[in-house]
């Protein structure tokens, strides 16, 4: 079995409220930010185009910073799995600017056999095509997908994968301990 991880909310922490507050406190800004985010994550629009759709001058550096916190306990688990010979991969909805920052900053990304970034594969969760892309790239049907968003876990299951709704490292460790991986 291959363990396919989501990044944000699992390995990397959710968006920093402190940095978000420096970006804007206007609810209309955040409505536009999230409404146009899927196209940005998929790579359908550039950063400049995305921020124009949001109706705000580009905040690329602050946006990248807001998503850059990592859970080092999860990173340690990735190392444990990799060192034990476990195949691991990554599927993340993420725009190119963020990918470049993570690739420059975090060597642990090299632990993943496949890194499926939505902006580079042209598909974003919960689209079935994102999961099919991963399955094809991994060459295996026995995949456990780990995500903090239940809608993504359900979409992975509909695509034929096993799913785990991540609510914390302890539950994941228990699942991995009791499941043949």
Coordinates of N, CA, C and O in Angstrom, one line a residue:
X1 N 0.8 -1.2 0.0 CA 0.0 0.0 0.0 C 0.9 1.2 0.0 O 1.9 1.3 0.6
X2 N 0.4 2.3 -0.7 CA 1.1 3.6 -0.7 C 0.2 4.5 0.1 O -1.0 4.5 0.1
X3 N 0.9 5.3 0.9 CA 0.2 6.4 1.7 C 0.3 7.7 0.9 O 1.4 8.2 0.7
X4 N -0.8 8.2 0.5 CA -0.9 9.5 -0.2 C -1.4 10.6 0.7 O -2.5 10.5 1.2
X5 N -0.5 11.5 1.0 CA -0.8 12.6 1.9 C -1.3 13.9 1.3 O -0.8 14.3 0.2
X6 N -2.2 14.5 1.9 CA -2.5 15.9 1.6 C -1.5 16.7 2.4 O -0.9 16.2 3.3
X7 N -1.3 18.0 2.0 CA -0.3 18.8 2.7 C -0.9 19.7 3.8 O -0.7 19.5 4.9
X8 N -1.8 20.6 3.4 CA -2.3 21.6 4.3 C -3.4 21.0 5.2 O -4.3 20.4 4.7
X9 N -3.2 21.2 6.5 CA -4.1 20.6 7.5 C -3.6 19.2 7.9 O -4.2 18.6 8.8
X10 N -2.6 18.7 7.2 CA -2.0 17.4 7.6 C -0.6 17.5 8.0 O -0.2 17.4 9.1
X11 N 0.3 17.9 7.0 CA 1.7 18.1 7.2 C 2.0 19.5 7.5 O 2.8 19.9 8.4
X12 N 1.5 20.4 6.7 CA 1.6 21.8 6.9 C 0.3 22.3 7.6 O -0.8 21.7 7.4
X13 N 0.5 23.3 8.4 CA -0.7 23.8 9.1 C -1.6 24.6 8.3 O -1.1 25.1 7.2
X14 N -2.8 24.8 8.7 CA -3.7 25.7 8.0 C -3.2 27.1 8.0 O -2.3 27.4 8.7
X15 N -3.8 27.9 7.2 CA -3.4 29.3 7.0 C -3.3 30.0 8.3 O -4.2 29.9 9.2
X16 N -2.2 30.8 8.5 CA -2.0 31.5 9.7 C -3.0 32.7 9.9 O -3.0 33.6 9.1
X17 N -3.7 32.7 11.0 CA -4.7 33.8 11.2 C -4.0 35.1 11.4 O -4.5 36.2 11.0
X18 N -2.8 35.1 11.9 CA -2.0 36.3 12.2 C -1.6 37.0 10.8 O -1.8 38.2 10.6
X19 N -1.1 36.1 9.9 CA -0.8 36.7 8.6 C -2.0 37.1 7.8 O -2.0 38.1 7.1
X20 N -3.1 36.3 7.9 CA -4.3 36.6 7.2 C -4.8 38.0 7.6 O -5.3 38.8 6.8
X21 N -4.7 38.3 8.9 CA -5.1 39.6 9.4 C -4.4 40.8 8.8 O -4.9 41.9 8.6
X22 N -3.1 40.5 8.4 CA -2.3 41.6 7.8 C -2.6 41.7 6.3 O -2.3 42.7 5.7
X23 N -3.3 40.7 5.8 CA -3.7 40.7 4.3 C -5.0 41.5 4.2 O -5.1 42.4 3.3
X24 N -6.0 41.2 5.0 CA -7.2 42.0 5.0 C -8.2 41.5 6.1 O -8.1 40.3 6.5
X25 N -9.0 42.4 6.6 CA -10.0 42.0 7.5 C -11.4 42.2 6.9 O -12.4 42.0 7.5
X26 N -11.4 42.5 5.6 CA -12.7 42.7 4.9 C -13.3 41.4 4.4 O -12.6 40.7 3.6
X27 N -14.5 41.1 4.8 CA -15.1 39.8 4.4 C -15.2 39.7 2.9 O -15.1 38.6 2.4
X28 N -15.4 40.8 2.2 CA -15.5 40.7 0.7 C -14.2 40.3 0.1 O -14.2 39.5 -0.9
X29 N -13.1 40.7 0.7 CA -11.8 40.3 0.2 C -11.7 38.7 0.3 O -11.3 38.1 -0.6
X30 N -12.1 38.2 1.5 CA -11.9 36.8 1.7 C -12.9 36.0 0.9 O -12.6 34.9 0.4
X31 N -14.1 36.5 0.6 CA -15.1 35.8 -0.3 C -14.4 35.7 -1.6 O -14.5 34.6 -2.2
X32 N -13.9 36.8 -2.2 CA -13.2 36.7 -3.5 C -12.0 35.8 -3.5 O -11.7 35.1 -4.4
X33 N -11.2 35.9 -2.4 CA -10.0 35.1 -2.2 C -10.3 33.6 -2.4 O -9.7 32.9 -3.2
X34 N -11.4 33.2 -1.7 CA -11.7 31.7 -1.8 C -12.5 31.4 -3.0 O -12.3 30.3 -3.6
X35 N -13.3 32.3 -3.6 CA -14.1 32.0 -4.8 C -13.2 31.7 -6.0 O -13.5 30.9 -6.8
X36 N -12.0 32.4 -6.0 CA -11.1 32.3 -7.2 C -9.9 31.4 -6.9 O -9.1 31.1 -7.8
X37 N -9.8 30.8 -5.7 CA -8.7 30.0 -5.3 C -8.6 28.7 -6.1 O -7.4 28.3 -6.5
X38 N -9.6 28.0 -6.4 CA -9.5 26.7 -7.1 C -8.8 26.9 -8.5 O -7.9 26.1 -8.8
X39 N -9.1 28.0 -9.2 CA -8.4 28.2 -10.5 C -7.0 28.5 -10.3 O -6.1 28.1 -11.1
X40 N -6.6 29.2 -9.3 CA -5.2 29.6 -9.0 C -4.5 28.3 -8.5 O -3.4 28.0 -9.0
X41 N -5.1 27.5 -7.7 CA -4.5 26.3 -7.2 C -4.2 25.3 -8.4 O -3.2 24.6 -8.4
X42 N -5.2 25.2 -9.3 CA -5.0 24.3 -10.5 C -4.0 24.8 -11.5 O -3.6 24.1 -12.4
X43 N -3.6 26.1 -11.4 CA -2.7 26.7 -12.4 C -3.5 27.2 -13.6 O -2.8 27.5 -14.6
X44 N -4.8 27.4 -13.5 CA -5.6 28.0 -14.6 C -5.3 29.4 -14.8 O -5.5 30.0 -15.9
X45 N -4.9 30.1 -13.7 CA -4.6 31.5 -13.7 C -3.3 31.8 -13.0 O -2.9 31.0 -12.2
X46 N -2.6 32.8 -13.5 CA -1.3 33.2 -12.8 C -1.6 33.9 -11.5 O -2.8 34.3 -11.3
X47 N -0.6 34.2 -10.8 CA -0.7 35.0 -9.5 C -1.3 36.3 -9.9 O -2.2 36.8 -9.2
X48 N -0.8 37.0 -10.9 CA -1.3 38.3 -11.3 C -2.8 38.3 -11.6 O -3.5 39.1 -11.2
X49 N -3.1 37.3 -12.4 CA -4.5 37.1 -12.8 C -5.4 36.8 -11.6 O -6.5 37.4 -11.4
X50 N -4.9 36.0 -10.7 CA -5.7 35.6 -9.5 C -6.0 36.9 -8.6 O -7.1 37.1 -8.2
X51 N -4.9 37.6 -8.4 CA -5.1 38.8 -7.5 C -6.0 39.9 -8.2 O -6.7 40.6 -7.5
X52 N -5.9 39.9 -9.5 CA -6.8 40.8 -10.2 C -8.3 40.4 -10.0 O -9.2 41.2 -9.8
X53 N -8.5 39.1 -10.1 CA -9.9 38.5 -9.8 C -10.3 38.8 -8.4 O -11.5 39.1 -8.2
X54 N -9.4 38.7 -7.5 CA -9.7 39.0 -6.1 C -10.0 40.5 -5.9 O -10.8 40.9 -5.0
X55 N -9.5 41.3 -6.8 CA -9.7 42.8 -6.8 C -8.8 43.5 -5.8 O -9.2 44.4 -5.2
X56 N -7.6 42.9 -5.7 CA -6.6 43.5 -4.8 C -5.2 43.5 -5.4 O -4.9 42.5 -6.1
X57 N -4.4 44.4 -5.1 CA -3.0 44.3 -5.6 C -2.4 43.0 -5.0 O -2.8 42.5 -4.0
X58 N -1.5 42.4 -5.8 CA -0.9 41.1 -5.4 C -0.3 41.1 -4.0 O 0.4 42.0 -3.6
X59 N -0.7 40.1 -3.3 CA -0.1 39.9 -1.9 C 0.6 38.5 -1.9 O 0.4 37.7 -0.9
X60 N 1.3 38.2 -2.9 CA 1.9 36.9 -3.1 C 2.8 36.5 -1.9 O 2.6 35.4 -1.3
X61 N 3.7 37.4 -1.5 CA 4.6 37.1 -0.4 C 3.8 36.8 0.9 O 4.1 35.9 1.7
X62 N 2.8 37.7 1.2 CA 2.0 37.4 2.5 C 1.2 36.2 2.3 O 1.1 35.4 3.3
X63 N 0.7 35.9 1.2 CA -0.1 34.7 1.0 C 0.8 33.5 1.2 O 0.4 32.5 1.9
X64 N 1.9 33.4 0.6 CA 2.9 32.3 0.7 C 3.2 32.2 2.2 O 3.2 31.1 2.8
X65 N 3.5 33.3 2.9 CA 3.9 33.2 4.3 C 2.7 32.7 5.2 O 2.9 32.0 6.1
X66 N 1.5 33.0 4.8 CA 0.3 32.6 5.6 C 0.2 31.1 5.5 O -0.5 30.5 6.4
X67 N 0.7 30.4 4.5 CA 0.6 28.9 4.4 C 1.8 28.2 4.7 O 1.9 27.0 4.4
X68 N 2.9 28.8 5.3 CA 4.2 28.2 5.3 C 4.5 27.5 6.7 O 5.6 27.0 6.8
X69 N 3.6 27.4 7.6 CA 3.9 26.7 8.9 C 3.8 25.2 8.7 O 2.9 24.7 8.0
X70 N 4.7 24.5 9.3 CA 4.8 23.0 9.2 C 4.6 22.4 10.5 O 5.1 22.9 11.5
X71 N 4.0 21.2 10.5 CA 3.9 20.4 11.7 C 5.1 19.4 11.7 O 5.1 18.4 11.0
X72 N 6.1 19.7 12.5 CA 7.3 18.9 12.5 C 7.1 17.5 13.1 O 7.9 16.6 12.8
X73 N 6.1 17.3 13.9 CA 5.8 15.9 14.3 C 5.3 15.1 13.1 O 5.7 13.9 13.0
X74 N 4.6 15.7 12.2 CA 4.2 15.0 11.0 C 5.4 14.7 10.1 O 5.5 13.7 9.5
X75 N 6.2 15.7 10.0 CA 7.4 15.5 9.2 C 8.3 14.4 9.7 O 8.8 13.6 9.0
X76 N 8.4 14.3 11.1 CA 9.1 13.1 11.7 C 8.4 11.8 11.3 O 9.1 10.8 11.0
X77 N 7.1 11.8 11.2 CA 6.4 10.6 10.8 C 6.7 10.2 9.4 O 6.9 9.1 9.0
X78 N 6.8 11.2 8.5 CA 7.1 11.0 7.1 C 8.5 10.3 7.0 O 8.7 9.4 6.3
X79 N 9.5 10.8 7.8 CA 10.8 10.3 7.8 C 10.8 8.8 8.3 O 11.4 7.9 7.8
X80 N 10.0 8.6 9.4 CA 9.8 7.2 9.9 C 9.3 6.2 8.8 O 9.8 5.2 8.6
X81 N 8.3 6.7 8.2 CA 7.7 5.8 7.1 C 8.7 5.6 6.0 O 8.8 4.5 5.5
X82 N 9.3 6.6 5.5 CA 10.2 6.5 4.4 C 11.4 5.6 4.8 O 11.8 4.7 4.0
X83 N 11.9 5.8 6.0 CA 13.1 5.0 6.5 C 12.7 3.5 6.7 O 13.6 2.7 6.6
X84 N 11.4 3.3 6.9 CA 10.9 1.9 7.0 C 10.6 1.3 5.7 O 10.2 0.1 5.6
X85 N 10.8 2.0 4.6 CA 10.6 1.5 3.3 C 9.1 1.7 2.8 O 8.8 1.1 1.7
X86 N 8.4 2.4 3.5 CA 7.0 2.7 3.1 C 6.9 3.7 1.9 O 7.6 4.7 2.0
X87 N 6.2 3.3 0.9 CA 6.0 4.2 -0.2 C 5.0 5.4 0.2 O 3.9 5.1 0.7
X88 N 5.5 6.6 0.0 CA 4.6 7.7 0.4 C 4.6 8.7 -0.8 O 5.6 8.8 -1.6
X89 N 3.5 9.4 -0.9 CA 3.3 10.4 -2.0 C 2.5 11.6 -1.5 O 2.0 11.5 -0.3
X90 N 2.4 12.6 -2.3 CA 1.8 13.9 -1.8 C 0.8 14.3 -2.9 O 1.2 14.3 -4.1
X91 N -0.4 14.7 -2.5 CA -1.3 15.4 -3.4 C -1.8 16.6 -2.7 O -2.4 16.6 -1.6
X92 N -1.5 17.8 -3.3 CA -1.8 19.1 -2.6 C -2.4 20.1 -3.6 O -1.9 20.2 -4.7
X93 N -3.5 20.7 -3.2 CA -4.0 21.9 -3.9 C -3.1 23.1 -3.5 O -3.2 23.5 -2.4
X94 N -2.3 23.6 -4.5 CA -1.4 24.6 -4.2 C -1.0 25.3 -5.4 O -0.7 24.7 -6.5
X95 N -0.9 26.7 -5.4 CA -0.4 27.4 -6.6 C 1.1 27.3 -6.7 O 1.8 27.1 -5.8
X96 N 1.6 27.6 -7.9 CA 3.0 27.5 -8.2 C 3.9 28.4 -7.3 O 5.0 27.9 -6.9
X97 N 3.5 29.6 -7.0 CA 4.3 30.4 -6.1 C 4.6 29.7 -4.7 O 5.7 29.8 -4.2
X98 N 3.6 29.0 -4.2 CA 3.7 28.3 -3.0 C 4.6 27.1 -3.1 O 5.4 26.8 -2.3
X99 N 4.4 26.4 -4.3 CA 5.2 25.2 -4.5 C 6.7 25.6 -4.5 O 7.5 24.9 -3.9
X100 N 7.0 26.6 -5.2 CA 8.4 27.1 -5.3 C 9.0 27.4 -3.9 O 10.1 27.0 -3.6
X101 N 8.2 28.0 -3.1 CA 8.6 28.3 -1.7 C 8.9 27.0 -0.9 O 9.9 26.9 -0.3
X102 N 7.9 26.1 -1.0 CA 8.1 24.8 -0.3 C 9.3 24.1 -0.8 O 10.1 23.5 0.0
X103 N 9.5 24.0 -2.1 CA 10.7 23.3 -2.7 C 12.0 23.9 -2.3 O 13.0 23.2 -2.0
X104 N 12.0 25.2 -2.2 CA 13.3 25.9 -1.7 C 13.5 25.7 -0.2 O 14.7 25.7 0.2
X105 N 12.5 25.6 0.5 CA 12.6 25.6 2.0 C 12.6 24.3 2.7 O 13.3 24.1 3.7
X106 N 11.9 23.3 2.1 CA 11.7 22.0 2.9 C 12.3 20.8 2.1 O 11.7 20.3 1.2
X107 N 13.4 20.3 2.6 CA 14.1 19.1 1.9 C 13.2 17.9 2.1 O 13.4 16.9 1.3
X108 N 12.3 17.8 3.1 CA 11.5 16.6 3.3 C 10.6 16.3 2.2 O 10.1 15.2 2.1
X109 N 10.4 17.3 1.3 CA 9.6 17.0 0.1 C 10.2 15.9 -0.7 O 9.5 15.1 -1.4
X110 N 11.5 15.7 -0.6 CA 12.2 14.7 -1.4 C 11.9 13.3 -0.9 O 12.2 12.3 -1.6
X111 N 11.2 13.1 0.2 CA 10.8 11.8 0.7 C 9.7 11.2 -0.1 O 9.5 10.0 -0.1
X112 N 8.9 12.1 -0.8 CA 7.8 11.6 -1.5 C 8.2 11.0 -2.9 O 8.9 11.7 -3.7
X113 N 7.7 9.9 -3.2 CA 7.9 9.2 -4.5 C 7.3 10.1 -5.6 O 7.8 10.2 -6.7
X114 N 6.1 10.6 -5.3 CA 5.4 11.4 -6.3 C 4.9 12.6 -5.5 O 4.4 12.5 -4.4
X115 N 5.1 13.8 -6.1 CA 4.5 15.0 -5.6 C 3.5 15.6 -6.6 O 4.0 16.1 -7.7
X116 N 2.3 15.4 -6.3 CA 1.2 15.9 -7.3 C 0.7 17.2 -6.8 O -0.2 17.3 -5.9
X117 N 1.3 18.3 -7.3 CA 0.8 19.6 -7.0 C -0.3 20.0 -8.0 O 0.0 19.9 -9.2
X118 N -1.4 20.5 -7.5 CA -2.5 20.8 -8.4 C -2.1 21.7 -9.5 O -2.6 21.5 -10.7
X119 N -1.3 22.7 -9.3 CA -0.9 23.6 -10.3 C -0.1 23.0 -11.4 O 0.0 23.5 -12.5
X120 N 0.5 21.9 -11.1 CA 1.4 21.2 -12.1 C 0.7 20.0 -12.8 O 1.1 19.6 -13.9
X121 N -0.3 19.5 -12.1 CA -1.1 18.3 -12.8 C -2.4 18.8 -13.4 O -3.0 18.0 -14.1
X122 N -2.8 20.0 -13.2 CA -4.0 20.6 -13.8 C -5.3 20.1 -13.2 O -6.3 20.3 -13.8
X123 N -5.2 19.5 -12.0 CA -6.4 19.0 -11.4 C -6.3 19.2 -9.9 O -5.2 19.2 -9.3
X124 N -7.4 19.6 -9.3 CA -7.4 19.9 -7.8 C -8.4 19.0 -7.1 O -9.5 18.7 -7.7
X125 N -8.1 18.6 -5.9 CA -9.1 17.9 -5.1 C -10.3 18.8 -4.9 O -10.1 20.0 -4.7
X126 N -11.5 18.3 -4.8 CA -11.9 16.9 -4.8 C -12.1 16.3 -6.2 O -12.9 15.3 -6.4
X127 N -11.6 16.9 -7.3 CA -11.8 16.4 -8.6 C -11.3 14.9 -8.8 O -10.1 14.7 -8.4
X128 N -12.1 14.1 -9.3 CA -11.7 12.7 -9.5 C -10.4 12.6 -10.3 O -9.5 11.7 -10.0
X129 N -10.2 13.4 -11.2 CA -9.0 13.4 -12.1 C -7.7 13.6 -11.3 O -6.7 13.0 -11.7
X130 N -7.7 14.3 -10.2 CA -6.6 14.5 -9.3 C -6.1 13.1 -8.7 O -4.9 12.8 -8.7
X131 N -7.1 12.4 -8.3 CA -6.8 11.1 -7.7 C -6.4 10.1 -8.7 O -5.5 9.3 -8.5
X132 N -7.0 10.1 -9.9 CA -6.7 9.2 -11.0 C -5.2 9.5 -11.5 O -4.5 8.6 -11.8
X133 N -4.9 10.8 -11.5 CA -3.5 11.2 -11.9 C -2.5 10.5 -11.0 O -1.5 10.0 -11.4
X134 N -2.8 10.6 -9.7 CA -1.9 10.0 -8.7 C -1.8 8.5 -8.8 O -0.7 8.0 -8.8
X135 N -2.9 7.9 -9.0 CA -2.9 6.4 -9.1 C -2.1 6.0 -10.3 O -1.3 5.1 -10.3
X136 N -2.3 6.7 -11.4 CA -1.5 6.4 -12.7 C 0.0 6.7 -12.5 O 0.8 5.9 -12.9
X137 N 0.3 7.8 -11.8 CA 1.7 8.1 -11.6 C 2.4 7.1 -10.6 O 3.6 6.8 -10.8
X138 N 1.6 6.6 -9.7 CA 2.2 5.7 -8.7 C 2.2 4.2 -9.2 O 2.9 3.4 -8.7
X139 N 1.4 4.0 -10.2 CA 1.3 2.6 -10.8 C 0.8 1.6 -9.9 O 1.2 0.4 -9.9
X140 N -0.2 2.0 -9.0 CA -0.7 1.1 -8.0 C -2.1 1.5 -7.6 O -2.4 2.7 -7.6
X141 N -2.9 0.5 -7.4 CA -4.3 0.8 -7.0 C -4.5 0.7 -5.5 O -5.5 1.2 -5.0
X142 N -3.5 0.2 -4.7 CA -3.6 0.1 -3.3 C -3.1 1.4 -2.6 O -1.9 1.4 -2.3
X143 N -4.0 2.4 -2.5 CA -3.5 3.7 -2.0 C -4.4 4.1 -0.8 O -5.6 4.0 -0.9
X144 N -3.8 4.5 0.3 CA -4.5 5.1 1.4 C -4.3 6.6 1.3 O -3.2 7.1 1.4
X145 N -5.4 7.4 1.1 CA -5.3 8.8 1.0 C -5.7 9.4 2.4 O -6.7 9.1 3.0
X146 N -4.8 10.4 2.8 CA -4.9 11.0 4.2 C -5.2 12.5 3.9 O -4.3 13.2 3.4
X147 N -6.3 13.0 4.4 CA -6.7 14.4 4.2 C -7.5 14.9 5.4 O -8.3 14.1 6.0
X148 N -7.4 16.1 5.8 CA -8.2 16.7 6.8 C -9.6 17.1 6.4 O -10.4 17.4 7.2
X149 N -9.8 17.1 5.1 CA -11.1 17.5 4.6 C -11.9 16.3 4.2 O -11.5 15.6 3.3
X150 N -13.0 16.1 4.8 CA -13.8 14.9 4.6 C -14.3 14.8 3.1 O -14.3 13.7 2.5
X151 N -14.6 15.9 2.5 CA -15.0 15.9 1.1 C -13.9 15.3 0.2 O -14.2 14.6 -0.8
X152 N -12.7 15.6 0.5 CA -11.6 15.1 -0.3 C -11.4 13.6 0.0 O -11.1 12.8 -0.9
X153 N -11.5 13.1 1.2 CA -11.4 11.7 1.6 C -12.5 10.9 0.8 O -12.3 9.9 0.2
X154 N -13.7 11.5 0.9 CA -14.8 10.8 0.2 C -14.6 10.7 -1.3 O -14.9 9.7 -2.0
X155 N -14.0 11.8 -1.9 CA -13.7 11.8 -3.4 C -12.7 10.8 -3.7 O -12.8 10.1 -4.7
X156 N -11.7 10.6 -2.8 CA -10.6 9.6 -3.0 C -11.3 8.2 -3.0 O -10.9 7.3 -3.8
X157 N -12.2 8.0 -2.0 CA -12.8 6.7 -1.9 C -13.7 6.4 -3.2 O -13.7 5.3 -3.7
X158 N -14.3 7.4 -3.7 CA -15.1 7.2 -4.9 C -14.2 6.9 -6.1 O -14.6 6.2 -7.1
X159 N -12.9 7.3 -6.0 CA -12.0 7.0 -7.1 C -11.3 5.7 -6.9 O -10.4 5.3 -7.6
X160 N -11.7 4.9 -5.8 CA -11.2 3.6 -5.6 C -10.0 3.5 -4.6 O -9.4 2.4 -4.4
X161 N -9.7 4.6 -3.9 CA -8.7 4.6 -2.8 C -9.3 4.3 -1.5 O -10.5 4.5 -1.3
X162 N -8.5 3.9 -0.5 CA -8.9 3.9 0.9 C -8.7 5.4 1.4 O -7.9 6.1 0.9
X163 N -9.5 5.8 2.3 CA -9.4 7.1 2.8 C -9.3 7.2 4.3 O -9.8 6.3 5.0
X164 N -8.6 8.2 4.8 CA -8.5 8.4 6.2 C -8.7 9.9 6.5 O -8.0 10.7 6.0
X165 N -9.8 10.2 7.2 CA -10.0 11.6 7.6 C -9.1 12.0 8.8 O -9.3 11.5 9.9
X166 N -8.1 12.8 8.5 CA -7.1 13.2 9.4 C -7.6 14.2 10.4 O -8.1 15.3 10.0
X167 N -7.6 13.8 11.7 CA -8.0 14.7 12.8 C -6.8 14.9 13.8 O -7.0 15.6 14.7
X168 N -5.7 14.2 13.5 CA -4.6 14.3 14.4 C -3.6 13.1 14.1 O -4.0 12.1 13.6
X169 N -2.4 13.3 14.5 CA -1.4 12.3 14.3 C -1.6 11.0 15.0 O -1.3 9.9 14.5
X170 N -2.2 11.1 16.2 CA -2.4 9.9 17.0 C -3.4 8.9 16.2 O -3.1 7.7 16.2
X171 N -4.4 9.4 15.7 CA -5.4 8.5 14.9 C -4.7 8.0 13.7 O -4.9 6.8 13.3
X172 N -3.9 8.7 13.0 CA -3.2 8.3 11.8 C -2.2 7.2 12.2 O -2.1 6.1 11.6
X173 N -1.4 7.4 13.3 CA -0.4 6.4 13.8 C -1.1 5.1 14.1 O -0.6 4.0 13.7
X174 N -2.3 5.2 14.7 CA -3.0 4.0 15.1 C -3.5 3.2 13.8 O -3.4 2.0 13.7
X175 N -4.0 4.0 12.9 CA -4.4 3.3 11.6 C -3.2 2.7 10.9 O -3.3 1.5 10.5
X176 N -2.1 3.4 10.8 CA -0.9 2.8 10.2 C -0.4 1.6 10.9 O 0.1 0.6 10.3
X177 N -0.5 1.6 12.2 CA -0.1 0.5 13.1 C -0.9 -0.8 12.8 O -0.4 -1.9 12.8
X178 N -2.2 -0.6 12.6 CA -3.2 -1.7 12.5 C -3.5 -2.1 11.1 O -4.1 -3.1 10.9
X179 N -3.0 -1.3 10.1 CA -3.2 -1.6 8.7 C -1.9 -2.0 8.1 O -0.9 -1.5 8.4
X180 N -2.0 -3.0 7.3 CA -0.8 -3.4 6.6 C -0.3 -2.4 5.6 O -1.0 -2.1 4.6
X181 N 0.8 -1.7 6.0 CA 1.3 -0.7 5.0 C 2.7 -1.0 4.7 O 3.4 -1.8 5.3

